[in-house]
mmCIF file of N, CA and C in Angstrom:
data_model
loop_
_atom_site.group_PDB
_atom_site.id
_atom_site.type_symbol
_atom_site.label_atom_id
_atom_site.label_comp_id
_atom_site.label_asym_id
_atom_site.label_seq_id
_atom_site.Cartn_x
_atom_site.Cartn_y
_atom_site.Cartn_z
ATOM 1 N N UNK A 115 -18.564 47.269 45.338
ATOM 2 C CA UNK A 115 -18.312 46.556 44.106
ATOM 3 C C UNK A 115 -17.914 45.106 44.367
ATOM 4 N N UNK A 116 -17.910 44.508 45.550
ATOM 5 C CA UNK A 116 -17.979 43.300 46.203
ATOM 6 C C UNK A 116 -18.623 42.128 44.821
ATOM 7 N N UNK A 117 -20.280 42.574 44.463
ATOM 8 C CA UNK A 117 -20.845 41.744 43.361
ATOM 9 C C UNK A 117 -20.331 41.516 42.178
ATOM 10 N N UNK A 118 -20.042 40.348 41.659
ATOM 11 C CA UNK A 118 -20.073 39.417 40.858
ATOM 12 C C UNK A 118 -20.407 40.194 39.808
ATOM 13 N N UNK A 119 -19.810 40.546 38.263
ATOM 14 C CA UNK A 119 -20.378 40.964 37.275
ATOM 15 C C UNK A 119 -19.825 39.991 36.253
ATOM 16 N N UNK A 120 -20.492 39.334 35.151
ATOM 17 C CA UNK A 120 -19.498 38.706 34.034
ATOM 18 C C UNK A 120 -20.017 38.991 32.881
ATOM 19 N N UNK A 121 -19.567 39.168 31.661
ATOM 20 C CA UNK A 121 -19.526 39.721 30.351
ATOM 21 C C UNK A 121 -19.220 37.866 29.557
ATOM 22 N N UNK A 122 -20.884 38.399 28.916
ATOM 23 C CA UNK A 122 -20.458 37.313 27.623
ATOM 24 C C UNK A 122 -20.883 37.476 26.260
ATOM 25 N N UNK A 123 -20.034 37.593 25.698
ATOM 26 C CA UNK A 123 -19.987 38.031 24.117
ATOM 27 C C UNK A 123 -20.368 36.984 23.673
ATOM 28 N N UNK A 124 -21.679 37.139 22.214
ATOM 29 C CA UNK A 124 -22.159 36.509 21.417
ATOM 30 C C UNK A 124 -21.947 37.123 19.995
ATOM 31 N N UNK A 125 -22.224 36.077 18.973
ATOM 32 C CA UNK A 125 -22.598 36.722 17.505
ATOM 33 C C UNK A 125 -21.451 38.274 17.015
ATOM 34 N N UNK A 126 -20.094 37.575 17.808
ATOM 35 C CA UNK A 126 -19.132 38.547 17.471
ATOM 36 C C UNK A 126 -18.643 38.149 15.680
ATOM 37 N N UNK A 127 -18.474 39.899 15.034
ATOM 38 C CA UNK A 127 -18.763 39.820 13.969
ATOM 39 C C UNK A 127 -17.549 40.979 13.523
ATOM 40 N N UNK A 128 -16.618 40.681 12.928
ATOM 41 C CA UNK A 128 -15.424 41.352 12.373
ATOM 42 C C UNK A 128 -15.759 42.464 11.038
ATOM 43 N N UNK A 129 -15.957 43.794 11.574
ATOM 44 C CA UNK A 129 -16.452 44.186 9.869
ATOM 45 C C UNK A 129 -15.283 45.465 9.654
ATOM 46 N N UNK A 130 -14.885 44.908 8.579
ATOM 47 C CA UNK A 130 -13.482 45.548 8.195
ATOM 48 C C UNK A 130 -13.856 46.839 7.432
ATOM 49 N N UNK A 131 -15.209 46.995 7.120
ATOM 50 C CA UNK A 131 -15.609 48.033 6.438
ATOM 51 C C UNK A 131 -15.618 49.437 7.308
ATOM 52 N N UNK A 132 -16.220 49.318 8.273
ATOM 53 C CA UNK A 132 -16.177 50.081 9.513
ATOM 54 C C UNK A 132 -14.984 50.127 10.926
ATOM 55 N N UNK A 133 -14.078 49.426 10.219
ATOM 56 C CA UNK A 133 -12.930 48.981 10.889
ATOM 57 C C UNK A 133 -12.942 48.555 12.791
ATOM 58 N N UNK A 134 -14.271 47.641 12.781
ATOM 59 C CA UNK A 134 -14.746 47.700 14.058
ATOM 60 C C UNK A 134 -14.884 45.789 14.311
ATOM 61 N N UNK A 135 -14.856 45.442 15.438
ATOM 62 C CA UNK A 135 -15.484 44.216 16.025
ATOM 63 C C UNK A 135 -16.434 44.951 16.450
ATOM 64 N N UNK A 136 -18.484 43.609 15.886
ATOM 65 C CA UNK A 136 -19.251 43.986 16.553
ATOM 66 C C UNK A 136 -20.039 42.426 17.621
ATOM 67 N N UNK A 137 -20.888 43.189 18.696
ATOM 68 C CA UNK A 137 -21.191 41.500 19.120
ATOM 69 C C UNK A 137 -22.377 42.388 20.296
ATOM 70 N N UNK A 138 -23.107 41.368 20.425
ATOM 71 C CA UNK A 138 -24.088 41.230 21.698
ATOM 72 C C UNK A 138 -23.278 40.649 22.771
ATOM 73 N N UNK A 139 -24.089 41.900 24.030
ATOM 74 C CA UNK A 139 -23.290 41.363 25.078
ATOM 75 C C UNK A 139 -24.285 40.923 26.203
ATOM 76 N N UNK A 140 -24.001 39.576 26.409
ATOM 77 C CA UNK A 140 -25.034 39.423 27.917
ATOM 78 C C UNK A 140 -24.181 39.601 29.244
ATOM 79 N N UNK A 141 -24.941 40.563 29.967
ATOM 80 C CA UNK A 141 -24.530 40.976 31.368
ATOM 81 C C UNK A 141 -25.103 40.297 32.095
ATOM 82 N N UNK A 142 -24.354 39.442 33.121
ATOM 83 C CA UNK A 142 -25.131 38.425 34.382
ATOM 84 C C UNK A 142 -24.508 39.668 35.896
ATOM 85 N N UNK A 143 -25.741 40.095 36.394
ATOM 86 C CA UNK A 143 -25.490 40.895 37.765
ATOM 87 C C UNK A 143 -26.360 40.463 38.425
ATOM 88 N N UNK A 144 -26.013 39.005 39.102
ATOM 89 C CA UNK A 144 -26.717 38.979 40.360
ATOM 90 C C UNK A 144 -27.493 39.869 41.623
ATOM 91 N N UNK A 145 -27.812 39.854 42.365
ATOM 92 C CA UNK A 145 -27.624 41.181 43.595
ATOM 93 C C UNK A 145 -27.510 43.016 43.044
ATOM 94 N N UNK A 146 -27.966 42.852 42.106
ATOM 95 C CA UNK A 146 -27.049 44.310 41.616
ATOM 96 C C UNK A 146 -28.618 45.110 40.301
ATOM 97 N N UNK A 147 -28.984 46.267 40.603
ATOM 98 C CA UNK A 147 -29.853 46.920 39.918
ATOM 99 C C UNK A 147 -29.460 46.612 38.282
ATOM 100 N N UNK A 148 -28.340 47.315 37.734
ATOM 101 C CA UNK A 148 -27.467 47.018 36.906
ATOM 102 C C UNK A 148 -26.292 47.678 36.862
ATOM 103 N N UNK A 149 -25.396 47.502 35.840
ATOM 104 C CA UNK A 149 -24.173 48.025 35.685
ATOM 105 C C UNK A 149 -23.785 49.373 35.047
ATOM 106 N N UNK A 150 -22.965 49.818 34.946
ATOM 107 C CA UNK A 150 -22.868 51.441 34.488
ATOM 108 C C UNK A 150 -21.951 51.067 32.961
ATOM 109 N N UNK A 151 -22.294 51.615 32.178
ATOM 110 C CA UNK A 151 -22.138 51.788 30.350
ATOM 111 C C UNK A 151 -20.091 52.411 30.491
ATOM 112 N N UNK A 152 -19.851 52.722 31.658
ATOM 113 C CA UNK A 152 -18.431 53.009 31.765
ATOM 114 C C UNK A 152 -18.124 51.943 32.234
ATOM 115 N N UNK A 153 -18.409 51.124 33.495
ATOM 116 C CA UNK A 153 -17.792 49.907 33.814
ATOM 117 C C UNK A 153 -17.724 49.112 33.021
ATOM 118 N N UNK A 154 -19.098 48.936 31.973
ATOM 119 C CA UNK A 154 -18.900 47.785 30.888
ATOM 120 C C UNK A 154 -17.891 47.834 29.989
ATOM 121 N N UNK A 155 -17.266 49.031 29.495
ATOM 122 C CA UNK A 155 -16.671 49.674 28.606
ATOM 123 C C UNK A 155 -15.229 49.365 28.964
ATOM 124 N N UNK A 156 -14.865 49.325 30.545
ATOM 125 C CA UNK A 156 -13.154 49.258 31.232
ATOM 126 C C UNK A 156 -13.366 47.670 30.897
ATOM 127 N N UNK A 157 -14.062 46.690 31.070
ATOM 128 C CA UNK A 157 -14.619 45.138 31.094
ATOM 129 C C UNK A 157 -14.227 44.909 29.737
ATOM 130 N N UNK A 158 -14.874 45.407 29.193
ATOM 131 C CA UNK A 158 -14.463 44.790 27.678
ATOM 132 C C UNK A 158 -13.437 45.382 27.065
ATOM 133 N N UNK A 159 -12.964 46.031 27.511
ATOM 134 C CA UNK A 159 -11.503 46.723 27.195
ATOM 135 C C UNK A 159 -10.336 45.898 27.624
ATOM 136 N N UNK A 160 -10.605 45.078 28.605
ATOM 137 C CA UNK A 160 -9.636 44.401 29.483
ATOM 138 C C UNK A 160 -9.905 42.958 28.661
ATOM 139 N N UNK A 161 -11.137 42.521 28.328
ATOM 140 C CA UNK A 161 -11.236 41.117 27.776
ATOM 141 C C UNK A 161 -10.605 40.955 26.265
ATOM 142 N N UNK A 162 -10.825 42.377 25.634
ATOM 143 C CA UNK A 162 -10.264 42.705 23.941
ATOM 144 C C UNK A 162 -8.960 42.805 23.845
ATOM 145 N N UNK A 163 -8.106 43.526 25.389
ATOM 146 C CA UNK A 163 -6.816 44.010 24.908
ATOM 147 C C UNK A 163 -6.667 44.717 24.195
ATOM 148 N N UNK A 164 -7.716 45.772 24.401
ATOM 149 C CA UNK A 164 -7.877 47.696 23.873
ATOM 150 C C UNK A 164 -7.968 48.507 24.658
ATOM 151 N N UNK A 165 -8.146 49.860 24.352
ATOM 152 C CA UNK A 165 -7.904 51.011 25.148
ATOM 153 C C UNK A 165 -9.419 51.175 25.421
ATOM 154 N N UNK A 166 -9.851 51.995 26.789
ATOM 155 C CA UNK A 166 -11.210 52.065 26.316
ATOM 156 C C UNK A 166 -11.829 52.977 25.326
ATOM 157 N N UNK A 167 -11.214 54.106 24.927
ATOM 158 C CA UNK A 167 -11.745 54.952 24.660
ATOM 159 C C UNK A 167 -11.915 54.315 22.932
ATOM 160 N N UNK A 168 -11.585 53.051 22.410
ATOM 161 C CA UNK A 168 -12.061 52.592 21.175
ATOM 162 C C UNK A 168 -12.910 51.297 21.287
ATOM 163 N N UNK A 169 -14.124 51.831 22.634
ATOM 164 C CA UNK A 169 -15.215 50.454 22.894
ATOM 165 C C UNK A 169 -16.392 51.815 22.893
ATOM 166 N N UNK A 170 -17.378 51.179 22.570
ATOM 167 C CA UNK A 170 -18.518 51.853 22.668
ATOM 168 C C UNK A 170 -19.554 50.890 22.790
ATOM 169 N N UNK A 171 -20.647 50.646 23.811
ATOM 170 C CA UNK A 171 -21.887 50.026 24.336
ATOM 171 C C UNK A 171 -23.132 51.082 24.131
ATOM 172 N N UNK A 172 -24.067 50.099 24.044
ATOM 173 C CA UNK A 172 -25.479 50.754 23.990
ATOM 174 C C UNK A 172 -26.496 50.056 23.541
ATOM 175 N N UNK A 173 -27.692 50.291 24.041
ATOM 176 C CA UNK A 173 -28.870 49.556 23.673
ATOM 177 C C UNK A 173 -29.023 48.287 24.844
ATOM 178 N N UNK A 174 -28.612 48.499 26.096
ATOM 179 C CA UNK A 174 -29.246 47.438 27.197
ATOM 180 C C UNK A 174 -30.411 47.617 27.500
ATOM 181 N N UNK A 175 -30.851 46.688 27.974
ATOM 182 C CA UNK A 175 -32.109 46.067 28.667
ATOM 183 C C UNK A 175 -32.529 45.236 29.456
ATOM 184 N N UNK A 176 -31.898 45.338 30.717
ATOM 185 C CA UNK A 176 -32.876 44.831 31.821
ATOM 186 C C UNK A 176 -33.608 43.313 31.477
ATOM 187 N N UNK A 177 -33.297 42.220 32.051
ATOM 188 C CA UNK A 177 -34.435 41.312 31.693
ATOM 189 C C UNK A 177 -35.227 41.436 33.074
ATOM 190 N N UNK A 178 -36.385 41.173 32.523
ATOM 191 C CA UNK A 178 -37.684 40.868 33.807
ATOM 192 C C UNK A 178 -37.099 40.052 35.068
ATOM 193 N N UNK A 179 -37.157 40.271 35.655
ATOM 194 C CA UNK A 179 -36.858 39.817 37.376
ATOM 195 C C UNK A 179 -35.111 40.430 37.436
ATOM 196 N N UNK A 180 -34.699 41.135 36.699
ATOM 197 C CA UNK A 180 -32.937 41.513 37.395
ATOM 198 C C UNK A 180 -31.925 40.329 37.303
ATOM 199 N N UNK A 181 -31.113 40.492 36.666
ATOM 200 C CA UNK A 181 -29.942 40.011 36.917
ATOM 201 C C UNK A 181 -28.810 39.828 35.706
ATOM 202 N N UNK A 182 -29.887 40.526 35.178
ATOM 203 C CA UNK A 182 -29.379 39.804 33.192
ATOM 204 C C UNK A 182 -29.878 41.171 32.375
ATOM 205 N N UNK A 183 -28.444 41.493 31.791
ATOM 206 C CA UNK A 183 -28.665 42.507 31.036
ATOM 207 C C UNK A 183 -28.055 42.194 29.339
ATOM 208 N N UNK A 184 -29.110 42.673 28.645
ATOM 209 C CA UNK A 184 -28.652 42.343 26.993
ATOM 210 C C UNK A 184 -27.980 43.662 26.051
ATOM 211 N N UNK A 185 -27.302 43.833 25.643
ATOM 212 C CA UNK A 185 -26.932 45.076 24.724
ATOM 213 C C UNK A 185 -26.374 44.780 24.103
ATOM 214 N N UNK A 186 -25.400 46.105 23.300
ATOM 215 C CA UNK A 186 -24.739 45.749 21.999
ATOM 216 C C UNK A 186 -23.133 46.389 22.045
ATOM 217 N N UNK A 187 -22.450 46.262 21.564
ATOM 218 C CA UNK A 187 -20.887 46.324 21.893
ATOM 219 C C UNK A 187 -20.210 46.561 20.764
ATOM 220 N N UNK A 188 -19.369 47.612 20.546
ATOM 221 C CA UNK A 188 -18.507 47.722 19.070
ATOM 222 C C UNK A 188 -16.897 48.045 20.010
ATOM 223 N N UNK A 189 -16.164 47.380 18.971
ATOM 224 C CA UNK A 189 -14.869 47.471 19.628
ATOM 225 C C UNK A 189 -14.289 47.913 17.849
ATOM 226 N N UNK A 190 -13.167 49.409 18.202
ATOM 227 C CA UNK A 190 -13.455 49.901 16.920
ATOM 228 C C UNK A 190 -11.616 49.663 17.113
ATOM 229 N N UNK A 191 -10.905 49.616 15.932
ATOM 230 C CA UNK A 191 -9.453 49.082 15.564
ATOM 231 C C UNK A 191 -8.825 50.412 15.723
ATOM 232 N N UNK A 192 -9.070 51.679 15.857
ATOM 233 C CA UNK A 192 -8.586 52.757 16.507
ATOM 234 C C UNK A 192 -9.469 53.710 17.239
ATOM 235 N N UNK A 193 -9.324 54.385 18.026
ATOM 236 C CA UNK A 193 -9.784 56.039 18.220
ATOM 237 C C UNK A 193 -10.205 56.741 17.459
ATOM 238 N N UNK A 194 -9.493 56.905 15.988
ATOM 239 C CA UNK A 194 -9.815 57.472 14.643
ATOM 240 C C UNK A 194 -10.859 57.256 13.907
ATOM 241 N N UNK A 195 -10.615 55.805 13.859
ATOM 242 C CA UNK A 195 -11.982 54.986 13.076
ATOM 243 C C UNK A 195 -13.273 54.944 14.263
ATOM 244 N N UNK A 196 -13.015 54.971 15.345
ATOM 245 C CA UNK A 196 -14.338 55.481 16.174
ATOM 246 C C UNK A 196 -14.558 56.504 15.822
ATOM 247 N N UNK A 197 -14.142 57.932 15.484
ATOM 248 C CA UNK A 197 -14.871 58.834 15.697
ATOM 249 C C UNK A 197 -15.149 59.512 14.008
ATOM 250 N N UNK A 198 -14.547 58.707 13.286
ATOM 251 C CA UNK A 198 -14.670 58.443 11.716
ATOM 252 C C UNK A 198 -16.387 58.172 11.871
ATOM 253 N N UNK A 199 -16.534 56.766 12.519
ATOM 254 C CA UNK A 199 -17.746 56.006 12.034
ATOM 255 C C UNK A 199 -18.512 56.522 13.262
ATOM 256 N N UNK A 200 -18.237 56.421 14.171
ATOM 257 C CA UNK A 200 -19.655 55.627 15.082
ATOM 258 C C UNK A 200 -20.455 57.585 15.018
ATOM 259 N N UNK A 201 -21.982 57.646 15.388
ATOM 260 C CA UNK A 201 -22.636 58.530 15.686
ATOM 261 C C UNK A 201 -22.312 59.931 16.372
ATOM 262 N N UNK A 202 -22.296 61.268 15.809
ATOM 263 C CA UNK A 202 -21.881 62.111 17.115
ATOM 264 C C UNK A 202 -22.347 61.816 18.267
ATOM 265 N N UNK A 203 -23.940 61.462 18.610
ATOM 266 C CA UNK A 203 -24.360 61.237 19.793
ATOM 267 C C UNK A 203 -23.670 60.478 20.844
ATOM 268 N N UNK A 204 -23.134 59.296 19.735
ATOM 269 C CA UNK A 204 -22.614 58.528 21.244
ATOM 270 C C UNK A 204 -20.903 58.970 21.114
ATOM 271 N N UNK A 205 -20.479 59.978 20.678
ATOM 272 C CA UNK A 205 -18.978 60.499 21.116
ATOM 273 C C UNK A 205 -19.160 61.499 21.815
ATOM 274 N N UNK A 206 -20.252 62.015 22.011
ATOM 275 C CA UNK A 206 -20.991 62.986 22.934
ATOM 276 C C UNK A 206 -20.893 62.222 24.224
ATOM 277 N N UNK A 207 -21.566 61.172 24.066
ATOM 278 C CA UNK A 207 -21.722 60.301 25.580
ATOM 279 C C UNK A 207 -21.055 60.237 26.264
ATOM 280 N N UNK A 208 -19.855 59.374 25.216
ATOM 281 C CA UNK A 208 -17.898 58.650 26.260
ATOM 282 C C UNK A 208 -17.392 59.856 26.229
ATOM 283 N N UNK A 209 -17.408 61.283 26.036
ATOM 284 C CA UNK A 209 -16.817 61.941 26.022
ATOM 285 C C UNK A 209 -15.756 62.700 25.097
ATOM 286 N N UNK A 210 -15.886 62.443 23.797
ATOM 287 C CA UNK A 210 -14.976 62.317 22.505
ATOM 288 C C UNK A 210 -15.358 63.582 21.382
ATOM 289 N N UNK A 211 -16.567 64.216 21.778
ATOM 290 C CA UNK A 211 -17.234 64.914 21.060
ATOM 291 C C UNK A 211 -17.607 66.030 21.952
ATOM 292 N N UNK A 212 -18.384 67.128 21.390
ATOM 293 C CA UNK A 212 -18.626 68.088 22.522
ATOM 294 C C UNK A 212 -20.125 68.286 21.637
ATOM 295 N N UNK A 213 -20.685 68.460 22.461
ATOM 296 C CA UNK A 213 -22.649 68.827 21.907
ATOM 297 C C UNK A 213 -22.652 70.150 21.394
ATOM 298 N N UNK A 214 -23.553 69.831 20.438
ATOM 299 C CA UNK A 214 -23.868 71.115 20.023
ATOM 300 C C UNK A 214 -24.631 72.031 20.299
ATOM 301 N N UNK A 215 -24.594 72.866 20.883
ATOM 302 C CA UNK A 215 -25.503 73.949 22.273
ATOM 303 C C UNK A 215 -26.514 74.884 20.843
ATOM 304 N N UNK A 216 -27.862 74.426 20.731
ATOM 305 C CA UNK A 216 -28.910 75.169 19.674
ATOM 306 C C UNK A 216 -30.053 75.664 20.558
ATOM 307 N N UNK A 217 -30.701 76.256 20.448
ATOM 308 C CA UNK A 217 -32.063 76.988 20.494
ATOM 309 C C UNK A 217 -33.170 75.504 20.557
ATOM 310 N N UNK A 218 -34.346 75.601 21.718
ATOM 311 C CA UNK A 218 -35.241 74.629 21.443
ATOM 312 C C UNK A 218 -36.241 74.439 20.190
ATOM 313 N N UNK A 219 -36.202 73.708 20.231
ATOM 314 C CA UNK A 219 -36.886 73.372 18.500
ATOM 315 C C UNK A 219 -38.619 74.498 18.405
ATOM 316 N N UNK A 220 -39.433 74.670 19.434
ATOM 317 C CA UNK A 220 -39.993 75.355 19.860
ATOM 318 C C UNK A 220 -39.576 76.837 19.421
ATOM 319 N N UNK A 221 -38.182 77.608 19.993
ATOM 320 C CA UNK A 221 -38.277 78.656 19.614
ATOM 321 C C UNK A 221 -37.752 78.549 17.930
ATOM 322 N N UNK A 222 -36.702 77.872 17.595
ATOM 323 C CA UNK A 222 -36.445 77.963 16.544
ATOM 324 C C UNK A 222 -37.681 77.958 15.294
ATOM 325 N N UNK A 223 -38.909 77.395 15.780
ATOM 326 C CA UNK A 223 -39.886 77.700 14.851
ATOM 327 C C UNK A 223 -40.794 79.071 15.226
ATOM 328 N N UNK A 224 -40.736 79.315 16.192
ATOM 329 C CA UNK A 224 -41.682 80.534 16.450
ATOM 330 C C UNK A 224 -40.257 81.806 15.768
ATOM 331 N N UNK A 225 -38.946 81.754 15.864
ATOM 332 C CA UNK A 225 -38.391 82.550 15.008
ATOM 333 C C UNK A 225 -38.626 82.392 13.483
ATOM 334 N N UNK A 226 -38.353 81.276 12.922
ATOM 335 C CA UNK A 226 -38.568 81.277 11.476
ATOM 336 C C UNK A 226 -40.081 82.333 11.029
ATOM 337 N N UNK A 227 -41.281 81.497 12.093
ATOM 338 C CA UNK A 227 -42.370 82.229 11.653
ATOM 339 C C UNK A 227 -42.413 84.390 11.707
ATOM 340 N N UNK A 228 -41.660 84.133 12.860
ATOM 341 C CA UNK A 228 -41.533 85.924 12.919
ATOM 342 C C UNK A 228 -40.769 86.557 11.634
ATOM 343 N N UNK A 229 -39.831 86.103 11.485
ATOM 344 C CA UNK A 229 -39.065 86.218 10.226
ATOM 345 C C UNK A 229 -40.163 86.449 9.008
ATOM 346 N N UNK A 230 -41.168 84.907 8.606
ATOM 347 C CA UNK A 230 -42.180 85.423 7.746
ATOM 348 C C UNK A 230 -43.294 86.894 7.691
ATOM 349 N N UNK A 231 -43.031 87.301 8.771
ATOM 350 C CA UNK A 231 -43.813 88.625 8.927
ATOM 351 C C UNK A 231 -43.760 89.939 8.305
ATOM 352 N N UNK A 232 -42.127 89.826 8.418
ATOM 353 C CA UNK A 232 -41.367 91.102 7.492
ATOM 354 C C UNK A 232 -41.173 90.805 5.861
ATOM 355 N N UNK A 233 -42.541 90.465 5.478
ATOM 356 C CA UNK A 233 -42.152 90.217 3.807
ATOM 357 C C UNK A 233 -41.720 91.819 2.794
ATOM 358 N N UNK A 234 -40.858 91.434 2.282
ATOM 359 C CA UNK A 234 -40.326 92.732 1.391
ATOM 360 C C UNK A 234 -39.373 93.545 1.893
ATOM 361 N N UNK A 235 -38.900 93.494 3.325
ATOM 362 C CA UNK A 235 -37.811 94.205 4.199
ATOM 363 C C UNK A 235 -36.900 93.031 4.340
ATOM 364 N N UNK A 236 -35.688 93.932 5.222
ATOM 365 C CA UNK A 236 -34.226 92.989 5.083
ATOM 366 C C UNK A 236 -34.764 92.255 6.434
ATOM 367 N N UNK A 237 -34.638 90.734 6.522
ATOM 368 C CA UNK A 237 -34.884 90.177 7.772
ATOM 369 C C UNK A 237 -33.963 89.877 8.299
ATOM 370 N N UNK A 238 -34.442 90.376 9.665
ATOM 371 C CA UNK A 238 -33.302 89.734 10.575
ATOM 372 C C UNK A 238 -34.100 88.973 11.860
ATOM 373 N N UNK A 239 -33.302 88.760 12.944
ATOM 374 C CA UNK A 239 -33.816 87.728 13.958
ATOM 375 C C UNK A 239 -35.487 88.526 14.478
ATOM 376 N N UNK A 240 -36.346 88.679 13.683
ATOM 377 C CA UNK A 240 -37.222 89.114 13.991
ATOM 378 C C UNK A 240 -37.484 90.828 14.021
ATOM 379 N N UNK A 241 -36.561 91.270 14.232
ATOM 380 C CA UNK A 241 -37.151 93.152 14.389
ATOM 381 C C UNK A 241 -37.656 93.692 15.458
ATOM 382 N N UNK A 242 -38.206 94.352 15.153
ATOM 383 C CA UNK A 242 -39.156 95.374 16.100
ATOM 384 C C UNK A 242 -40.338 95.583 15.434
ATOM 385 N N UNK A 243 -41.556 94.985 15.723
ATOM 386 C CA UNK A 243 -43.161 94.781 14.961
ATOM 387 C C UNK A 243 -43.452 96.204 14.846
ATOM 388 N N UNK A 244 -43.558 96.861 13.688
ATOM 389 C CA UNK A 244 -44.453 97.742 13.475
ATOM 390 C C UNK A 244 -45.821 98.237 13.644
ATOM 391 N N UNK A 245 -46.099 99.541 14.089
ATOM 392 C CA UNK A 245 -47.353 99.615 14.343
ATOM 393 C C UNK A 245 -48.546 99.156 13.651
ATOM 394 N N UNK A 246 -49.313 98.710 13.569
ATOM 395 C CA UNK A 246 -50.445 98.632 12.479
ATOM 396 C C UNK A 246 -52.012 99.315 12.576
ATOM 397 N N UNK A 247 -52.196 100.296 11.882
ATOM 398 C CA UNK A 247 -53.373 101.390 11.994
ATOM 399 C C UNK A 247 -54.510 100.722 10.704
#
């Protein structure tokens, strides 16, 4: 961790509705593939004078030849109001949320369709197919 990383906030934008600071962030990483969405997160936690767990990043991109990374940055006025507003997905991500463990979308339709089979009987997760003569 020797390399050089610096954080520069643009088009920072106060929205009291969502009880959040929002802003574009340009990442300069010299020498360096890019940076990790947790390091950015302790970085701007330290530049805001917040905790991290009320920063949330996402949406970087790499510029052509390396060294420069663009994304987006919400710094939310509590913990609460993060997990009030921002997406389950990304409280899934930082860790704030727990996923919801479902069936692949694949079987979940090949069940619905089995289900249509038993018209006029009590359905359940499919049955046991009856003979047909």
């Amino acid at each position: 961790m020797a390399e050089q990383v610096t954080l520069r906030t643009r088009k920072v934008i106060t929205n009291p509705l969502l009880a959040r600071r929002q802003m574009v962030i340009d990442v300069l990483h010299p020498n360096r593939a890019n940076v990790s969405k947790d390091e950015l997160r302790s970085k701007l936690s330290e530049v805001y004078k917040t905790s991290k767990d009320q920063v949330s990043v996402f949406g970087f991109r790499t510029h052509y030849g390396g060294g420069k990374s663009t994304g987006f940055g919400l710094i939310y006025d509590s913990p609460e109001s993060m997990k009030k507003f921002e997406p389950r997905y990304r409280l899934v991500r930082v860790g704030m949320a727990t996923k919801v463990e479902k069936a692949s979308r694949q079987q979940r339709k090949q069940r619905k369709n089995r289900s249509k089979e038993f018209r006029g009987t009590a359905k359940t997760k499919g049955g046991a197919k009856k003979d047909k003569k």
